[in-house]
Coordinates of C-alpha atoms and ligand atoms in Angstrom, one line a residue:
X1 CA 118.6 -37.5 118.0
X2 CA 115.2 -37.9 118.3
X3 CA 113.1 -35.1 118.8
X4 CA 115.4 -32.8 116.6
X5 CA 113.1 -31.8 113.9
X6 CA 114.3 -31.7 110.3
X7 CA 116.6 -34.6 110.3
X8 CA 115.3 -36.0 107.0
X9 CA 115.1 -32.7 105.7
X10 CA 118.9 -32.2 106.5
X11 CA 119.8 -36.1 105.4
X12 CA 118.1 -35.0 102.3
X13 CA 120.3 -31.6 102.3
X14 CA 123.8 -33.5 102.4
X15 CA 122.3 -36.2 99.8
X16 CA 121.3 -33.3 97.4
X17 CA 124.8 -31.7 97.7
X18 CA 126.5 -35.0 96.6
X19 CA 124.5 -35.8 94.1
X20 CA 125.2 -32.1 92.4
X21 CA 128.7 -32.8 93.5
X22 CA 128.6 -36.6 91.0
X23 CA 126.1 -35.1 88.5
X24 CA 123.5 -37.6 89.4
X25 CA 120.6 -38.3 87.0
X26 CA 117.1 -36.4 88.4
X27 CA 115.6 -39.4 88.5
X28 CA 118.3 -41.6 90.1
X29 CA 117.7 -38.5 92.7
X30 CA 114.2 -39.0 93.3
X31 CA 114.5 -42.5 94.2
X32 CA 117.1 -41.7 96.7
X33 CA 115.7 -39.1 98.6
X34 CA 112.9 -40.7 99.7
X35 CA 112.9 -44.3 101.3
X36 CA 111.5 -47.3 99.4
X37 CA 109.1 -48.2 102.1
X38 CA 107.8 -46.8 105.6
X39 CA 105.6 -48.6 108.2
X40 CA 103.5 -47.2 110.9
X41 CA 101.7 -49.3 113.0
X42 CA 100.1 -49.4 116.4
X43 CA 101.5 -52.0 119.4
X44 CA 98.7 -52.5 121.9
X45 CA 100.0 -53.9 125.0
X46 CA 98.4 -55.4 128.2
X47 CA 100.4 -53.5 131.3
X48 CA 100.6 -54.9 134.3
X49 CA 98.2 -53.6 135.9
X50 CA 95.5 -55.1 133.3
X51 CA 95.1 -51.6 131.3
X52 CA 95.5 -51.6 127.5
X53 CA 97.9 -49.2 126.4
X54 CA 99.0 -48.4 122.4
X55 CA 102.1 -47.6 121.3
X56 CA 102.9 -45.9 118.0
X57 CA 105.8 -47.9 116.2
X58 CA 107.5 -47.4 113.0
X59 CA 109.9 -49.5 110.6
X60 CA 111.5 -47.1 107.5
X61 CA 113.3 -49.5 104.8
X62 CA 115.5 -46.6 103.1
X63 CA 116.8 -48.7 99.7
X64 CA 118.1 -52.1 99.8
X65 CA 119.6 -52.6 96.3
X66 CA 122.7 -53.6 97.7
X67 CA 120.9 -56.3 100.6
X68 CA 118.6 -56.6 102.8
X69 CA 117.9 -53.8 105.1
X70 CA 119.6 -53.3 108.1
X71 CA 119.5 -50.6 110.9
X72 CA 118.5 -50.3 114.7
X73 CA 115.0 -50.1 116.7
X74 CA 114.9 -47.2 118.7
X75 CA 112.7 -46.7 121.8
X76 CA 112.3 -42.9 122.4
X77 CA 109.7 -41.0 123.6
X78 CA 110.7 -38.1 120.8
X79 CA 110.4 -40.4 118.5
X80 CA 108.9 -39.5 114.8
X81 CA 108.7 -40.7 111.2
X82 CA 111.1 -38.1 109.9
X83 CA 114.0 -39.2 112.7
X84 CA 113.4 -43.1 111.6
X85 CA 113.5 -41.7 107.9
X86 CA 117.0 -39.7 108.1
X87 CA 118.5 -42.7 110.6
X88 CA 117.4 -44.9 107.8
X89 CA 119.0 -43.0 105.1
X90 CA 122.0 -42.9 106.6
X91 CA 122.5 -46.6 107.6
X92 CA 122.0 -46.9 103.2
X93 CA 125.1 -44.8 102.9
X94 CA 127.0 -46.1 106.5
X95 CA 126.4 -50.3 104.7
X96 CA 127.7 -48.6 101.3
X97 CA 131.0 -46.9 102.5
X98 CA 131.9 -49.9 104.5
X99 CA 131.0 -52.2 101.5
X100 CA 128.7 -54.8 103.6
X101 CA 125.9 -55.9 101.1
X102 CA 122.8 -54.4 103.4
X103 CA 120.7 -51.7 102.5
X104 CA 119.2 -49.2 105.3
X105 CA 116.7 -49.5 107.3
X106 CA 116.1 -47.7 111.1
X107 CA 113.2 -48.4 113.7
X108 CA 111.0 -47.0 116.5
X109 CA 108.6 -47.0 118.8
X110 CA 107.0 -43.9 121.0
X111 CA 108.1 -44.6 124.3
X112 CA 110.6 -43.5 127.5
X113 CA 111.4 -47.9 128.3
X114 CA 112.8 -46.6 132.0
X115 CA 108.7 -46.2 131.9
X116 CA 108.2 -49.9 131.2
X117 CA 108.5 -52.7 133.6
X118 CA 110.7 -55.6 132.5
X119 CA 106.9 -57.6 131.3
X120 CA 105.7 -55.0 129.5
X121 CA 108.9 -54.0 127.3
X122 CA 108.9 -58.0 126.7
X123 CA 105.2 -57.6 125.1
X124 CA 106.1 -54.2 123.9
X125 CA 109.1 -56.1 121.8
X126 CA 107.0 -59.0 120.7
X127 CA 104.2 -56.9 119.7
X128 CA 106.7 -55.1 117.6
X129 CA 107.2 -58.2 115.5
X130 CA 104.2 -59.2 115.6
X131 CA 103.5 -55.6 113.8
X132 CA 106.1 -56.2 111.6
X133 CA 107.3 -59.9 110.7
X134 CA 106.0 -60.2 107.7
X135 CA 108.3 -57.3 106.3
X136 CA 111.7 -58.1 108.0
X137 CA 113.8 -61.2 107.8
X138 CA 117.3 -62.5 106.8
X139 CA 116.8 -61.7 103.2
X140 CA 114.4 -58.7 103.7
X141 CA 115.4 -56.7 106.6
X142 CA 117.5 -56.8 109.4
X143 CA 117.1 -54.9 112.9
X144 CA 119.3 -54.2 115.7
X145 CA 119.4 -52.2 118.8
X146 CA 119.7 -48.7 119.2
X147 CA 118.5 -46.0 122.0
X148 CA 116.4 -47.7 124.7
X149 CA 116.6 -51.0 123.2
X150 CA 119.0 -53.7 124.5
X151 CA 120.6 -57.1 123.8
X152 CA 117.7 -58.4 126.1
X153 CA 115.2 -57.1 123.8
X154 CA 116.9 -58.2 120.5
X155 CA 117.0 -62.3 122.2
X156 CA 112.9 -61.5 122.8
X157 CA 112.4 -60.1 118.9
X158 CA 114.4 -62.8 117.6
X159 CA 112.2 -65.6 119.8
X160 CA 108.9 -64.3 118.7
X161 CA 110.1 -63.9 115.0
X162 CA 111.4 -67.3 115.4
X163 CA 107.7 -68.7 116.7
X164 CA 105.6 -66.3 114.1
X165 CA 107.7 -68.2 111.1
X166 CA 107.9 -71.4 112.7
X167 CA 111.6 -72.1 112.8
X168 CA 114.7 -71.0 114.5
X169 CA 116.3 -67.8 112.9
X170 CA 118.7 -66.0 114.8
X171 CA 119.7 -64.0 111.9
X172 CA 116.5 -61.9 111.5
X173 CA 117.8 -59.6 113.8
X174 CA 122.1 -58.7 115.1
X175 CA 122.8 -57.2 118.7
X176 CA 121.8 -60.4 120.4
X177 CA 123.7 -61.7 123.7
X178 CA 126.4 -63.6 123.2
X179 CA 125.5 -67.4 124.0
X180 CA 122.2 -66.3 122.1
X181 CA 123.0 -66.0 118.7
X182 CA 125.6 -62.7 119.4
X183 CA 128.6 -62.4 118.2
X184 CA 132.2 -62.4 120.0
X185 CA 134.0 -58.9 119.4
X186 CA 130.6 -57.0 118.8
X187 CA 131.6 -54.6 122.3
X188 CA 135.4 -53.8 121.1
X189 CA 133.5 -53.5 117.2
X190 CA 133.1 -49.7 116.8
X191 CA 135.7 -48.4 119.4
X192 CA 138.6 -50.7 117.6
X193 CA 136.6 -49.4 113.9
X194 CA 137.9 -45.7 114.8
X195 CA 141.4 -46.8 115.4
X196 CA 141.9 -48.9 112.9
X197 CA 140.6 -46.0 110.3
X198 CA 142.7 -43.8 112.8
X199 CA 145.7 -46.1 111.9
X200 CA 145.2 -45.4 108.5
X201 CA 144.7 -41.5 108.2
X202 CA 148.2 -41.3 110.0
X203 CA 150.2 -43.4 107.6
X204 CA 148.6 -41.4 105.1
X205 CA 149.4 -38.1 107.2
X206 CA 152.7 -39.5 108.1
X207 CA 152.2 -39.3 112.2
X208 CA 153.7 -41.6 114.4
X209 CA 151.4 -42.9 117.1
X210 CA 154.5 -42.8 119.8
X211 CA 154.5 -39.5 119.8
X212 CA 151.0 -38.6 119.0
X213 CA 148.3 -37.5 121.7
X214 CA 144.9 -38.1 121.8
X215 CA 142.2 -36.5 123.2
X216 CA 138.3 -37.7 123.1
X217 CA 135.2 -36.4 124.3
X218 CA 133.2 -39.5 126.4
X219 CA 133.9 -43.2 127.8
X220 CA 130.7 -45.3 127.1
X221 CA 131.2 -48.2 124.6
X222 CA 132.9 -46.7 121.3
X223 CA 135.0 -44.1 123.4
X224 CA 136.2 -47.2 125.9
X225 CA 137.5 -49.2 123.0
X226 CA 138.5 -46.1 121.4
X227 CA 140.9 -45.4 124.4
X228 CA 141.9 -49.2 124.5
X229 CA 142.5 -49.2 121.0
X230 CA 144.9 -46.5 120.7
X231 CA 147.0 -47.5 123.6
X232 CA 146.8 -51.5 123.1
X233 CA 147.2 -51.5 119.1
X234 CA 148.9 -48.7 118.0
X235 CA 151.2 -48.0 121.0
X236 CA 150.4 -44.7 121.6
X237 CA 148.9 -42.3 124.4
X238 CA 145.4 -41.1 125.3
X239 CA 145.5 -38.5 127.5
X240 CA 142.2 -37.1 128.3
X241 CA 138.5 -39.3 128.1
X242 CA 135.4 -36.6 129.4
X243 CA 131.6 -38.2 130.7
X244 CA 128.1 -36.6 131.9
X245 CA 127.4 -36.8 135.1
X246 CA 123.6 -37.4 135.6
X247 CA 123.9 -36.0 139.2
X248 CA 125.9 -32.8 138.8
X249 CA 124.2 -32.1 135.6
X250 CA 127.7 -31.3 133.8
X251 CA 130.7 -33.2 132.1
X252 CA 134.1 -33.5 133.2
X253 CA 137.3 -34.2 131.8
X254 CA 139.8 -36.5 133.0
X255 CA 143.4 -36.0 132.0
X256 CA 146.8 -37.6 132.4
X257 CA 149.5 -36.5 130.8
X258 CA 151.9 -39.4 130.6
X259 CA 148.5 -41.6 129.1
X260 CA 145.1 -42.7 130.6
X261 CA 145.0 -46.2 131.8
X262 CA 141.7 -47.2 130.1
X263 CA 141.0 -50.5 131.8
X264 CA 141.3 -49.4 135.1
X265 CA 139.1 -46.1 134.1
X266 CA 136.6 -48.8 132.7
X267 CA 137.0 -50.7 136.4
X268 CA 135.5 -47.2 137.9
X269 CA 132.9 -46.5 135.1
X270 CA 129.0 -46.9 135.4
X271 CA 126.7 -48.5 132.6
X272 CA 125.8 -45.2 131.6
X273 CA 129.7 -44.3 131.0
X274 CA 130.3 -41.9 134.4
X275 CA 132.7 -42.1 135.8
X276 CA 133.7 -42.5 139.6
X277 CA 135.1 -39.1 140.1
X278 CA 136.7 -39.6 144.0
X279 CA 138.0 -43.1 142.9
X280 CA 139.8 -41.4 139.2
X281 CA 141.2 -38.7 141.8
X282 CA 142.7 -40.9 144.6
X283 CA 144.4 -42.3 141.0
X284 CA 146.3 -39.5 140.1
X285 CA 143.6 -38.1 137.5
X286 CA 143.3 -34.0 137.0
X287 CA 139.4 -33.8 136.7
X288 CA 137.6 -30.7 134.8
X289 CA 134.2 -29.8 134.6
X290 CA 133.4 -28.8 130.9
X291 CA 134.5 -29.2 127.8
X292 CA 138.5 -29.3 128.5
X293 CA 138.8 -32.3 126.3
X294 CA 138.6 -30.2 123.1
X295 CA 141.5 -27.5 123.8
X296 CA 143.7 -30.5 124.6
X297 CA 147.3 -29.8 123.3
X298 CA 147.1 -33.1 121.6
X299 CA 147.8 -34.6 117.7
X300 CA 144.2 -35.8 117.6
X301 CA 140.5 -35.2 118.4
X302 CA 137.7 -38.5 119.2
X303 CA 134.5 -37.0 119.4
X304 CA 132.9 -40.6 120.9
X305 CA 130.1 -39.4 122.8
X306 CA 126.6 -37.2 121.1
X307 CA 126.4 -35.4 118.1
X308 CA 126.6 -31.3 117.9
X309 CA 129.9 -31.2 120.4
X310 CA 132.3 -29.4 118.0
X311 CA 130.3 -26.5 116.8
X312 CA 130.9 -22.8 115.9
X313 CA 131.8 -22.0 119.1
X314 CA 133.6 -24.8 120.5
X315 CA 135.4 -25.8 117.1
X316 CA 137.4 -22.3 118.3
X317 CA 138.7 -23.6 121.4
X318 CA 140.7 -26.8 119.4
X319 CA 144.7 -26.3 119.7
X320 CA 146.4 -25.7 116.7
X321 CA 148.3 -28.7 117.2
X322 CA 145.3 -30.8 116.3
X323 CA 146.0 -32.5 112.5
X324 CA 143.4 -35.4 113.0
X325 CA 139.4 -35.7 114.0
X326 CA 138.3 -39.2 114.1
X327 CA 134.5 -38.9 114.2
X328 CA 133.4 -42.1 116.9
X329 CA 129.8 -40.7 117.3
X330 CA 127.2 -39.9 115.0
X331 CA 127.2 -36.1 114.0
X332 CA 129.2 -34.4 116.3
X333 CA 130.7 -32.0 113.9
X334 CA 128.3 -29.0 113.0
X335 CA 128.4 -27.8 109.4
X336 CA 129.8 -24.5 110.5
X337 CA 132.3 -26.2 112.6
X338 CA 133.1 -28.2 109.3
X339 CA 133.7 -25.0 107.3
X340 CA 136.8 -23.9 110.3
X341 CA 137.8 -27.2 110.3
X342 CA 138.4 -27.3 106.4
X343 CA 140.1 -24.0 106.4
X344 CA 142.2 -24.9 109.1
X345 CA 143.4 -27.9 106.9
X346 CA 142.5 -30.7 109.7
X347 CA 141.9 -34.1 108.2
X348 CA 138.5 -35.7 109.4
X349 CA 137.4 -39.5 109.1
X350 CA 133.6 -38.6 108.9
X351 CA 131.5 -40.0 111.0
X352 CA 129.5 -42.8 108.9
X353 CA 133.2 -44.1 107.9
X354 CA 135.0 -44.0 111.5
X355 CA 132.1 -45.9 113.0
X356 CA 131.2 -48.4 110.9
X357 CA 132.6 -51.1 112.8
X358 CA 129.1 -51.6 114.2
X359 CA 127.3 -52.2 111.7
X360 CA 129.9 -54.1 110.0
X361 CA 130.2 -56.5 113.5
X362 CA 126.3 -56.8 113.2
X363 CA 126.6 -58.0 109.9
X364 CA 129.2 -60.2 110.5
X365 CA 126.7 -61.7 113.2
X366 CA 124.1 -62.5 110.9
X367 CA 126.9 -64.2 108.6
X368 CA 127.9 -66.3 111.1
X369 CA 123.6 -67.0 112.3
X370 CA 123.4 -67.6 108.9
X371 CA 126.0 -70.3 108.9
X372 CA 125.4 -71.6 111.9
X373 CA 129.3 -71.3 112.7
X374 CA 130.7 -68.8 114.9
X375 CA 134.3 -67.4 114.6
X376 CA 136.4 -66.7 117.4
X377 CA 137.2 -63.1 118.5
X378 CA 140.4 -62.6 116.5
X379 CA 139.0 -63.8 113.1
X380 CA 135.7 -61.4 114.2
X381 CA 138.4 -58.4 114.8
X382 CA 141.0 -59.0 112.0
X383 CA 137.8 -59.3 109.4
X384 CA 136.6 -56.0 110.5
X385 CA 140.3 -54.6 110.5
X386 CA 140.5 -55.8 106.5
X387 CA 136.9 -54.0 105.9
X388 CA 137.5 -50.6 107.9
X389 CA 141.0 -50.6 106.0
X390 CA 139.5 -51.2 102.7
X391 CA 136.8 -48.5 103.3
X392 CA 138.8 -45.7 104.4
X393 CA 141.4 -46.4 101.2
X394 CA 138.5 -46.4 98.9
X395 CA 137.3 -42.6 100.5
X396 CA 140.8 -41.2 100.8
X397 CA 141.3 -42.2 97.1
X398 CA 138.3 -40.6 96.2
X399 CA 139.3 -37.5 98.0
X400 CA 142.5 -37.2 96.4
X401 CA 141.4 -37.8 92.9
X402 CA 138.2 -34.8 92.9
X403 CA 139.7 -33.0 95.2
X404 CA 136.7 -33.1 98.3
X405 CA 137.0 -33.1 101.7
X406 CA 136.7 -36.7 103.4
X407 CA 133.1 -36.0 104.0
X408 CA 132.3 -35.7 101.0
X409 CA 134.5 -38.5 99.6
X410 CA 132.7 -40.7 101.8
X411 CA 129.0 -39.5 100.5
X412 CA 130.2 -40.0 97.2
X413 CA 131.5 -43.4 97.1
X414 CA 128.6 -44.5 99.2
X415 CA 126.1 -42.9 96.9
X416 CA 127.9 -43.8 94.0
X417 CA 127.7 -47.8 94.7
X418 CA 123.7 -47.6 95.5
X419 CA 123.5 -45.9 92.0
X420 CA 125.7 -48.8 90.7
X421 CA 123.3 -51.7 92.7
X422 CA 120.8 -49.9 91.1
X423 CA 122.0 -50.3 88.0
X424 CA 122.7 -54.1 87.7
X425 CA 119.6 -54.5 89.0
X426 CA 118.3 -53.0 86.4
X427 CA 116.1 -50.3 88.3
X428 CA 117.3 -47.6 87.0
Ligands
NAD501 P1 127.2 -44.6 125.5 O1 125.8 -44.2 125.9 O2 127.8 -45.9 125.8 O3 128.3 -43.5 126.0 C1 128.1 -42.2 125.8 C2 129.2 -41.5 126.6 O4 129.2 -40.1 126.3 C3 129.1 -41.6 128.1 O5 130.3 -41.8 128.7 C4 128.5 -40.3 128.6 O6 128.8 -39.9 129.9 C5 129.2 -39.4 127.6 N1 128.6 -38.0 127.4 C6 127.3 -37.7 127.2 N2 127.2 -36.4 127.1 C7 128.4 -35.9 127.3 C8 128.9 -34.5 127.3 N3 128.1 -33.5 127.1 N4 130.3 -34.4 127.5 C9 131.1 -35.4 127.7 N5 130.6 -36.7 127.7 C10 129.3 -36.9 127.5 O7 127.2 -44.4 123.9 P2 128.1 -45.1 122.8 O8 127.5 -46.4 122.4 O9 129.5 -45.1 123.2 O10 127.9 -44.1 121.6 C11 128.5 -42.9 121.5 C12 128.3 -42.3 120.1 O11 128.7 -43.2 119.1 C13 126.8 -41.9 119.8 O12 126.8 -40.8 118.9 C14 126.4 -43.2 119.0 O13 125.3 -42.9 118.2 C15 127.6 -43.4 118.2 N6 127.7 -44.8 117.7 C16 127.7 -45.9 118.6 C17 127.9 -47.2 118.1 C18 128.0 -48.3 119.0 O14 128.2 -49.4 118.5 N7 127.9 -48.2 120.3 C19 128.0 -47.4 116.7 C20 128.0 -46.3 115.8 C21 127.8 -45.0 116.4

């Protein structure tokens, strides 16, 4: 999150572990731990009420041997370089694991947008670009959204980009509306990601979705689809989703035993993910403030709402029957919680793996901008259900054969396939 301090430092931490972990080269190492290229620029912007007001924005471009670069903008108030450097860094190893050919590459600008009138993020976005065209692009690098930045913003990006270059390119930037250059299947992308990779950690665990509960911790976008997912395409039962409520200032759980019904759930849910706690309770729903979602007597754990939520002390309260975490957010396993959870011998699907169907829907977006040609919502879905598959096979093969936790496994073959783009490219 913005605003934590060290991020890069720690991004730099779990890169130095893998690369004593593969024996890397120092000076393979010194490439990677730093990113290629940083920008830091100032956005003045006319307000409305005539005032000049500057804005400190930043673009990081982390390595793009394997593609262009490709990761969000964020609009933050907490904002800093070192956030935008460790996001970047980990969108290199997120495009690696899923095998998309992108690089990584994060964005930001100083600034709380609930601040901003609807004119002034417009000028805010365009002055962005107008910052920074000249270094991003189809073949160069590729942003997105991310916190405080919206669809909306992405169509005004993509419009001044388009003007600065002088023709239409919808692909310099993924997360647009659809109708505007979006693509179909982008909402279910990352919620449907985790159960697909979901799908595959219990063949390989040999659990049966029909008689497997899950749990998960949230219900805005990935944990929605995550819920819908489990029920829809595998058959099985989610019995608990949790939310924040802004106006109590706590979370609550939401249980039902015999299976949440997701859609309806959704029908009662805000655009912040709350949800309607009167209107879940005239439905039958058993509603605890807290954390009750993680000592769920359930099969399997979907973290799918902030990072730091399974921690020393909470990673205690998790039943024993849990055999599964499927990691939807970014983060939200501590490393001391990871040392319990290892001991305890409870298979994760790390977070940069279980939601990569984002990115990998993003990219698939600029394919089709690209092509000017745009595939239909099944061939969107059952081309990210071939890539998820393929990416998780690839880290549970390489934790099986040296013997490394699925964290580990997924740093490694990540890593590993920069050092190889690297290498054919003759940089190294
Ligand atoms: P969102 O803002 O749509 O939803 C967040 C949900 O978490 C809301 O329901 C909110 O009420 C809930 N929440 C917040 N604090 C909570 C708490 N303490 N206890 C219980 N619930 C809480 O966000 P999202 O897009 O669903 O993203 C969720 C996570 O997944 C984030 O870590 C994000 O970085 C990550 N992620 C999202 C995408 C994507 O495509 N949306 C892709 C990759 C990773």
């Amino acid at each position: 999150m913005a605003g934590q301090t060290n991020a890069f430092e720690m991004a730099q931490r779990q890169f130095d572990h893998v690369a004593d972990l593969l024996k890397l080269d120092p000076q393979v190492r010194e490439i990677l731990r730093w990113p290629l290229r940083e920008f830091a620029f100032r956005i003045p912007v006319r307000m409305d009420d005539g005032t000049i007001r500057v804005f400190q924005g930043f673009r990081v471009q982390h390595n793009d041997a394997r593609g262009p670069n490709k990761g969000g903008i964020r609009f933050h108030p907490a904002e800093t370089i070192d956030t935008v450097r460790a996001l970047a860094t980990w969108m290199t190893w997120k495009c690696a694991v899923a095998d998309i050919p992108l690089g990584g590459g994060k964005g930001g600008v100083i600034v709380d947008p609930a601040t901003l009138s609807v004119g002034e993020k417009e000028r805010l976005c365009r002055g962005w670009v107008q910052q920074m065209w000249r270094n991003i692009g189809n073949r160069q690098d590729v942003p997105a959204p991310d916190v405080g930045t919206t669809p909306q913003m992405m169509g005004w990006m993509m419009d001044e980009y388009s003007k600065l270059v002088g023709e239409y390119t919808p692909g310099v930037i993924t997360g647009k509306p659809v109708g505007g250059g979006g693509s179909l299947g982008r909402t279910e992308a990352t919620g449907f990601g985790v159960i697909y990779t979901v799908r595959e950690a219990m063949k390989h665990l040999g659990m049966d979705p029909k008689t497997c509960k899950v749990a998960i911790q949230g219900f805005g976008n990935v944990a929605q689809y995550a819920a819908i997912g489990y029920a829809e395409i595998l058959g099985g039962k989610v019995i608990c989703v949790s939310c924040w409520d802004r106006a109590d200032r706590t979370s609550y759980t939401f249980t039902k035993e015999d299976g949440i019904d997701a859609r309806f759930l959704m029908s009662i849910t805000d655009q912040y993910g709350t949800i309607d706690k009167e209107a879940a309770k005239a439905a039958g729903y058993v509603i605890e403030p807290g954390d009750a979602w993680i000592s769920k007597d359930v099969e399997i754990l979907i973290p799918a709402a902030l990072e730091g939520q399974i921690n020393a002390e909470t990673v205690q309260k998790i039943s024993p029957r849990v055999r599964l975490i499927a990691e939807g957010a970014n983060g939200p396993t501590t490393p001391e919680a990871d040392e319990v959870i290892k001991e305890r011998g409870i298979f994760v699907i790390p977070d940069f793996l279980c939601n990569a169907g984002g990115v990998t829907v993003s990219y698939f977006e600029g394919v089709q901008n690209d092509m000017n040609f745009y595939w239909t919502k099944e061939e969107v879905l059952e081309k990210l259900d071939t890539k998820m598959t393929l990416a998780f096979k690839s880290v549970l093969d390489m934790a099986l054969q040296e013997n490394v936790f699925m964290r580990d496994a997924a740093y490694m073959v990540a890593i590993a396939r920069v050092v190889k783009a690297m290498e054919l490219r003759g940089w190294i």
